[in-house]
Amino acid sequence: MKKFLFSSAMLAACAGVMAGSLSVAVVDKEGQPVPDAIVLVFPSDKSALPKVPLPTQATIAQEKMQFLPNVTLVPVGARLSFINNDPWDHHVRSSPAGMGQFNATQAGFELRLEGKSAGKPSRPTEVTLAKAGALSATLLGCFIHGSMRGYVYVSETPWAAKTSAEGLAVFDDLPEGAAQVRVWQADQLVDLAPRPFNVSALPGKLSVQLGVVPRRRRS
Ligand SMILES: [Cu+2]
Protein backbone atom coordinates (compact mmCIF):
# COMPACT_ATOMS: atom_id res chain seq x y z
CA MET A 1 0.00 0.00 0.00
CA LYS A 2 2.72 2.40 1.01
CA LYS A 3 4.58 1.56 -2.14
CA PHE A 4 1.50 2.41 -4.25
CA LEU A 5 1.14 5.85 -2.64
CA PHE A 6 4.77 6.56 -3.26
CA SER A 7 4.33 5.66 -6.94
CA SER A 8 1.34 7.98 -7.34
CA ALA A 9 3.33 10.84 -5.90
CA MET A 10 6.15 10.07 -8.29
CA LEU A 11 3.73 10.03 -11.20
CA ALA A 12 2.30 13.40 -10.20
CA ALA A 13 5.79 14.81 -9.97
CA CYS A 14 6.62 13.51 -13.43
CA ALA A 15 3.42 14.96 -14.88
CA GLY A 16 4.65 18.40 -13.87
CA VAL A 17 3.23 21.09 -11.65
CA MET A 18 0.05 20.29 -9.73
CA ALA A 19 -2.83 22.23 -11.20
CA GLY A 20 -5.95 23.77 -9.79
CA SER A 21 -8.92 25.60 -11.20
CA LEU A 22 -10.22 29.09 -10.59
CA SER A 23 -13.44 30.70 -11.67
CA VAL A 24 -13.49 34.49 -11.55
CA ALA A 25 -16.82 36.31 -11.62
CA VAL A 26 -16.66 39.98 -12.60
CA VAL A 27 -19.60 42.11 -11.53
CA ASP A 28 -20.25 45.82 -11.91
CA LYS A 29 -20.95 48.39 -9.21
CA GLU A 30 -24.57 47.25 -9.14
CA GLY A 31 -23.69 43.56 -8.91
CA GLN A 32 -24.55 42.71 -12.54
CA PRO A 33 -22.25 40.35 -14.50
CA VAL A 34 -19.70 42.09 -16.74
CA PRO A 35 -18.90 40.46 -20.09
CA ASP A 36 -15.73 41.34 -22.05
CA ALA A 37 -13.62 42.11 -19.00
CA ILE A 38 -10.08 40.75 -19.04
CA VAL A 39 -9.01 38.55 -16.15
CA LEU A 40 -5.28 38.04 -15.70
CA VAL A 41 -3.69 35.52 -13.37
CA PHE A 42 -0.05 35.77 -12.35
CA PRO A 43 0.94 32.51 -10.59
CA SER A 44 4.15 32.65 -8.56
CA ASP A 45 5.01 29.27 -10.04
CA LYS A 46 5.88 30.09 -13.62
CA SER A 47 7.18 26.66 -14.57
CA ALA A 48 3.97 25.64 -16.35
CA LEU A 49 1.99 27.05 -19.24
CA PRO A 50 -1.73 26.79 -19.98
CA LYS A 51 -2.78 23.79 -22.07
CA VAL A 52 -4.54 26.17 -24.41
CA PRO A 53 -2.32 29.17 -25.19
CA LEU A 54 -3.71 32.58 -26.13
CA PRO A 55 -4.14 32.89 -29.90
CA THR A 56 -1.18 34.60 -31.56
CA GLN A 57 -3.36 35.82 -34.39
CA ALA A 58 -6.63 37.68 -34.10
CA THR A 59 -8.94 39.25 -36.63
CA ILE A 60 -10.87 42.43 -35.90
CA ALA A 61 -13.61 43.25 -38.38
CA GLN A 62 -15.11 46.65 -39.00
CA GLU A 63 -18.76 46.06 -39.55
CA LYS A 64 -21.63 48.51 -39.46
CA MET A 65 -19.42 51.07 -37.69
CA GLN A 66 -18.30 48.66 -34.98
CA PHE A 67 -15.16 46.75 -34.12
CA LEU A 68 -15.94 43.04 -33.90
CA PRO A 69 -15.08 41.69 -31.45
CA ASN A 70 -15.25 44.80 -29.32
CA VAL A 71 -12.52 43.50 -26.98
CA THR A 72 -9.67 41.37 -28.31
CA LEU A 73 -7.25 39.54 -26.02
CA VAL A 74 -3.85 38.54 -27.38
CA PRO A 75 -0.36 37.78 -26.06
CA VAL A 76 2.67 39.97 -26.70
CA GLY A 77 3.91 39.41 -30.24
CA ALA A 78 0.48 38.62 -31.68
CA ARG A 79 -0.57 39.61 -35.17
CA LEU A 80 -3.78 41.54 -35.59
CA SER A 81 -5.61 41.46 -38.84
CA PHE A 82 -8.08 44.23 -39.65
CA ILE A 83 -10.83 43.55 -42.13
CA ASN A 84 -13.16 46.30 -43.27
CA ASN A 85 -16.49 44.76 -44.24
CA ASP A 86 -18.22 48.10 -44.60
CA PRO A 87 -18.62 49.61 -48.06
CA TRP A 88 -17.07 52.85 -46.81
CA ASP A 89 -13.55 53.63 -45.59
CA HIS A 90 -12.39 53.46 -41.99
CA HIS A 91 -9.28 55.16 -40.71
CA VAL A 92 -8.36 53.16 -37.64
CA ARG A 93 -6.01 54.53 -35.05
CA SER A 94 -4.80 53.10 -31.78
CA SER A 95 -4.12 55.04 -28.64
CA PRO A 96 -3.61 54.22 -24.99
CA ALA A 97 -6.74 53.32 -23.06
CA GLY A 98 -7.22 53.43 -19.34
CA MET A 99 -4.94 54.71 -16.67
CA GLY A 100 -2.18 53.62 -14.34
CA GLN A 101 -0.29 50.43 -14.93
CA PHE A 102 -2.69 49.27 -17.60
CA ASN A 103 -1.63 52.22 -19.69
CA ALA A 104 -0.42 51.29 -23.12
CA THR A 105 3.26 51.09 -23.84
CA GLN A 106 2.48 49.72 -27.25
CA ALA A 107 3.55 51.91 -30.13
CA GLY A 108 0.46 53.34 -31.73
CA PHE A 109 -0.63 52.51 -35.24
CA GLU A 110 -2.80 54.09 -37.84
CA LEU A 111 -4.45 52.22 -40.68
CA ARG A 112 -6.40 53.43 -43.64
CA LEU A 113 -8.86 50.72 -44.50
CA GLU A 114 -10.59 51.01 -47.82
CA GLY A 115 -14.26 50.23 -48.02
CA LYS A 116 -15.18 46.83 -49.37
CA SER A 117 -16.20 46.90 -53.01
CA ALA A 118 -19.24 44.87 -53.97
CA GLY A 119 -18.34 41.37 -55.11
CA LYS A 120 -14.73 41.58 -53.93
CA PRO A 121 -13.28 40.04 -50.77
CA SER A 122 -12.02 42.46 -48.12
CA ARG A 123 -8.27 42.73 -47.98
CA PRO A 124 -6.88 42.26 -44.47
CA THR A 125 -4.33 44.71 -43.10
CA GLU A 126 -1.93 43.32 -40.52
CA VAL A 127 -0.31 44.79 -37.41
CA THR A 128 2.11 43.00 -35.09
CA LEU A 129 2.01 43.84 -31.40
CA ALA A 130 5.66 43.22 -30.80
CA LYS A 131 6.23 45.24 -27.67
CA ALA A 132 7.37 42.80 -25.03
CA GLY A 133 6.99 42.76 -21.30
CA ALA A 134 4.18 45.23 -21.00
CA LEU A 135 0.61 45.03 -19.99
CA SER A 136 -1.35 47.20 -22.26
CA ALA A 137 -4.74 48.08 -23.43
CA THR A 138 -5.10 49.84 -26.71
CA LEU A 139 -8.10 51.84 -27.67
CA LEU A 140 -9.17 51.50 -31.26
CA GLY A 141 -11.01 54.38 -32.80
CA CYS A 142 -11.79 55.71 -36.22
CA PHE A 143 -10.86 59.19 -37.42
CA ILE A 144 -13.86 59.24 -39.69
CA HIS A 145 -16.44 57.77 -37.30
CA GLY A 146 -15.99 59.17 -33.82
CA SER A 147 -18.41 56.72 -32.22
CA MET A 148 -16.29 53.67 -33.10
CA ARG A 149 -14.58 52.19 -30.07
CA GLY A 150 -12.76 48.92 -29.67
CA TYR A 151 -10.09 47.52 -27.40
CA VAL A 152 -7.07 45.30 -27.72
CA TYR A 153 -5.57 43.89 -24.56
CA VAL A 154 -2.02 42.60 -24.92
CA SER A 155 -1.37 40.23 -22.06
CA GLU A 156 1.99 39.66 -20.52
CA THR A 157 0.76 36.59 -18.66
CA PRO A 158 -0.28 33.45 -20.58
CA TRP A 159 -3.06 32.99 -17.99
CA ALA A 160 -5.60 35.46 -19.29
CA ALA A 161 -9.22 35.24 -20.36
CA LYS A 162 -12.09 37.43 -21.43
CA THR A 163 -15.25 37.11 -19.35
CA SER A 164 -18.23 35.38 -20.93
CA ALA A 165 -21.73 36.82 -21.31
CA GLU A 166 -22.26 35.60 -17.73
CA GLY A 167 -19.24 37.60 -16.55
CA LEU A 168 -17.13 34.50 -15.90
CA ALA A 169 -13.52 33.65 -16.68
CA VAL A 170 -12.54 30.08 -15.90
CA PHE A 171 -8.99 28.75 -15.61
CA ASP A 172 -8.70 24.97 -15.46
CA ASP A 173 -5.01 24.30 -15.14
CA LEU A 174 -3.39 26.99 -13.01
CA PRO A 175 -0.20 26.02 -11.19
CA GLU A 176 -0.96 25.48 -7.52
CA GLY A 177 0.18 28.02 -4.97
CA ALA A 178 0.05 31.76 -4.57
CA ALA A 179 -1.21 33.89 -7.44
CA GLN A 180 -2.27 37.46 -8.12
CA VAL A 181 -5.51 38.10 -9.99
CA ARG A 182 -6.07 41.31 -11.91
CA VAL A 183 -9.09 42.52 -13.81
CA TRP A 184 -9.19 45.07 -16.63
CA GLN A 185 -12.36 46.53 -18.04
CA ALA A 186 -12.54 49.37 -20.56
CA ASP A 187 -14.71 51.67 -18.46
CA GLN A 188 -12.86 50.99 -15.23
CA LEU A 189 -10.39 53.87 -15.49
CA VAL A 190 -9.02 53.49 -11.98
CA ASP A 191 -7.03 50.25 -11.73
CA LEU A 192 -8.48 47.71 -9.33
CA ALA A 193 -6.12 46.41 -6.67
CA PRO A 194 -4.69 42.98 -7.52
CA ARG A 195 -6.33 40.16 -5.58
CA PRO A 196 -4.18 37.49 -3.98
CA PHE A 197 -5.50 33.97 -4.42
CA ASN A 198 -4.11 30.63 -3.34
CA VAL A 199 -4.67 28.05 -6.08
CA SER A 200 -5.19 24.56 -4.66
CA ALA A 201 -6.57 21.23 -5.83
CA LEU A 202 -10.03 22.40 -4.77
CA PRO A 203 -11.94 24.43 -7.37
CA GLY A 204 -11.51 28.10 -6.45
CA LYS A 205 -13.96 30.94 -6.81
CA LEU A 206 -13.28 34.64 -6.73
CA SER A 207 -15.62 37.57 -7.29
CA VAL A 208 -14.27 40.92 -8.42
CA GLN A 209 -16.46 44.01 -8.38
CA LEU A 210 -15.86 47.01 -10.61
CA GLY A 211 -16.29 50.52 -9.25
CA VAL A 212 -18.35 51.46 -12.31
CA VAL A 213 -21.31 50.35 -14.38
CA PRO A 214 -19.91 49.85 -17.88
CA ARG A 215 -21.60 51.54 -20.80
CA ARG A 216 -23.76 49.00 -22.55
CA ARG A 217 -22.60 48.51 -26.06
CA ARG A 218 -24.81 49.12 -29.03
CA SER A 219 -25.74 45.90 -30.74
CU1 LIG B 1 -14.73 54.38 -39.48
Short mmCIF file of C-alpha atoms in Angstrom, two decimals, residues 66-207:
data_model
loop_
_atom_site.label_atom_id
_atom_site.label_comp_id
_atom_site.label_asym_id
_atom_site.label_seq_id
_atom_site.Cartn_x
_atom_site.Cartn_y
_atom_site.Cartn_z
CA GLN A 66 -18.30 48.66 -34.98
CA PHE A 67 -15.16 46.75 -34.12
CA LEU A 68 -15.94 43.04 -33.90
CA PRO A 69 -15.08 41.69 -31.45
CA ASN A 70 -15.25 44.80 -29.32
CA VAL A 71 -12.52 43.50 -26.98
CA THR A 72 -9.67 41.37 -28.31
CA LEU A 73 -7.25 39.54 -26.02
CA VAL A 74 -3.85 38.54 -27.38
CA PRO A 75 -0.36 37.78 -26.06
CA VAL A 76 2.67 39.97 -26.70
CA GLY A 77 3.91 39.41 -30.24
CA ALA A 78 0.48 38.62 -31.68
CA ARG A 79 -0.57 39.61 -35.17
CA LEU A 80 -3.78 41.54 -35.59
CA SER A 81 -5.61 41.46 -38.84
CA PHE A 82 -8.08 44.23 -39.65
CA ILE A 83 -10.83 43.55 -42.13
CA ASN A 84 -13.16 46.30 -43.27
CA ASN A 85 -16.49 44.76 -44.24
CA ASP A 86 -18.22 48.10 -44.60
CA PRO A 87 -18.62 49.61 -48.06
CA TRP A 88 -17.07 52.85 -46.81
CA ASP A 89 -13.55 53.63 -45.59
CA HIS A 90 -12.39 53.46 -41.99
CA HIS A 91 -9.28 55.16 -40.71
CA VAL A 92 -8.36 53.16 -37.64
CA ARG A 93 -6.01 54.53 -35.05
CA SER A 94 -4.80 53.10 -31.78
CA SER A 95 -4.12 55.04 -28.64
CA PRO A 96 -3.61 54.22 -24.99
CA ALA A 97 -6.74 53.32 -23.06
CA GLY A 98 -7.22 53.43 -19.34
CA MET A 99 -4.94 54.71 -16.67
CA GLY A 100 -2.18 53.62 -14.34
CA GLN A 101 -0.29 50.43 -14.93
CA PHE A 102 -2.69 49.27 -17.60
CA ASN A 103 -1.63 52.22 -19.69
CA ALA A 104 -0.42 51.29 -23.12
CA THR A 105 3.26 51.09 -23.84
CA GLN A 106 2.48 49.72 -27.25
CA ALA A 107 3.55 51.91 -30.13
CA GLY A 108 0.46 53.34 -31.73
CA PHE A 109 -0.63 52.51 -35.24
CA GLU A 110 -2.80 54.09 -37.84
CA LEU A 111 -4.45 52.22 -40.68
CA ARG A 112 -6.40 53.43 -43.64
CA LEU A 113 -8.86 50.72 -44.50
CA GLU A 114 -10.59 51.01 -47.82
CA GLY A 115 -14.26 50.23 -48.02
CA LYS A 116 -15.18 46.83 -49.37
CA SER A 117 -16.20 46.90 -53.01
CA ALA A 118 -19.24 44.87 -53.97
CA GLY A 119 -18.34 41.37 -55.11
CA LYS A 120 -14.73 41.58 -53.93
CA PRO A 121 -13.28 40.04 -50.77
CA SER A 122 -12.02 42.46 -48.12
CA ARG A 123 -8.27 42.73 -47.98
CA PRO A 124 -6.88 42.26 -44.47
CA THR A 125 -4.33 44.71 -43.10
CA GLU A 126 -1.93 43.32 -40.52
CA VAL A 127 -0.31 44.79 -37.41
CA THR A 128 2.11 43.00 -35.09
CA LEU A 129 2.01 43.84 -31.40
CA ALA A 130 5.66 43.22 -30.80
CA LYS A 131 6.23 45.24 -27.67
CA ALA A 132 7.37 42.80 -25.03
CA GLY A 133 6.99 42.76 -21.30
CA ALA A 134 4.18 45.23 -21.00
CA LEU A 135 0.61 45.03 -19.99
CA SER A 136 -1.35 47.20 -22.26
CA ALA A 137 -4.74 48.08 -23.43
CA THR A 138 -5.10 49.84 -26.71
CA LEU A 139 -8.10 51.84 -27.67
CA LEU A 140 -9.17 51.50 -31.26
CA GLY A 141 -11.01 54.38 -32.80
CA CYS A 142 -11.79 55.71 -36.22
CA PHE A 143 -10.86 59.19 -37.42
CA ILE A 144 -13.86 59.24 -39.69
CA HIS A 145 -16.44 57.77 -37.30
CA GLY A 146 -15.99 59.17 -33.82
CA SER A 147 -18.41 56.72 -32.22
CA MET A 148 -16.29 53.67 -33.10
CA ARG A 149 -14.58 52.19 -30.07
CA GLY A 150 -12.76 48.92 -29.67
CA TYR A 151 -10.09 47.52 -27.40
CA VAL A 152 -7.07 45.30 -27.72
CA TYR A 153 -5.57 43.89 -24.56
CA VAL A 154 -2.02 42.60 -24.92
CA SER A 155 -1.37 40.23 -22.06
CA GLU A 156 1.99 39.66 -20.52
CA THR A 157 0.76 36.59 -18.66
CA PRO A 158 -0.28 33.45 -20.58
CA TRP A 159 -3.06 32.99 -17.99
CA ALA A 160 -5.60 35.46 -19.29
CA ALA A 161 -9.22 35.24 -20.36
CA LYS A 162 -12.09 37.43 -21.43
CA THR A 163 -15.25 37.11 -19.35
CA SER A 164 -18.23 35.38 -20.93
CA ALA A 165 -21.73 36.82 -21.31
CA GLU A 166 -22.26 35.60 -17.73
CA GLY A 167 -19.24 37.60 -16.55
CA LEU A 168 -17.13 34.50 -15.90
CA ALA A 169 -13.52 33.65 -16.68
CA VAL A 170 -12.54 30.08 -15.90
CA PHE A 171 -8.99 28.75 -15.61
CA ASP A 172 -8.70 24.97 -15.46
CA ASP A 173 -5.01 24.30 -15.14
CA LEU A 174 -3.39 26.99 -13.01
CA PRO A 175 -0.20 26.02 -11.19
CA GLU A 176 -0.96 25.48 -7.52
CA GLY A 177 0.18 28.02 -4.97
CA ALA A 178 0.05 31.76 -4.57
CA ALA A 179 -1.21 33.89 -7.44
CA GLN A 180 -2.27 37.46 -8.12
CA VAL A 181 -5.51 38.10 -9.99
CA ARG A 182 -6.07 41.31 -11.91
CA VAL A 183 -9.09 42.52 -13.81
CA TRP A 184 -9.19 45.07 -16.63
CA GLN A 185 -12.36 46.53 -18.04
CA ALA A 186 -12.54 49.37 -20.56
CA ASP A 187 -14.71 51.67 -18.46
CA GLN A 188 -12.86 50.99 -15.23
CA LEU A 189 -10.39 53.87 -15.49
CA VAL A 190 -9.02 53.49 -11.98
CA ASP A 191 -7.03 50.25 -11.73
CA LEU A 192 -8.48 47.71 -9.33
CA ALA A 193 -6.12 46.41 -6.67
CA PRO A 194 -4.69 42.98 -7.52
CA ARG A 195 -6.33 40.16 -5.58
CA PRO A 196 -4.18 37.49 -3.98
CA PHE A 197 -5.50 33.97 -4.42
CA ASN A 198 -4.11 30.63 -3.34
CA VAL A 199 -4.67 28.05 -6.08
CA SER A 200 -5.19 24.56 -4.66
CA ALA A 201 -6.57 21.23 -5.83
CA LEU A 202 -10.03 22.40 -4.77
CA PRO A 203 -11.94 24.43 -7.37
CA GLY A 204 -11.51 28.10 -6.45
CA LYS A 205 -13.96 30.94 -6.81
CA LEU A 206 -13.28 34.64 -6.73
CA SER A 207 -15.62 37.57 -7.29
#
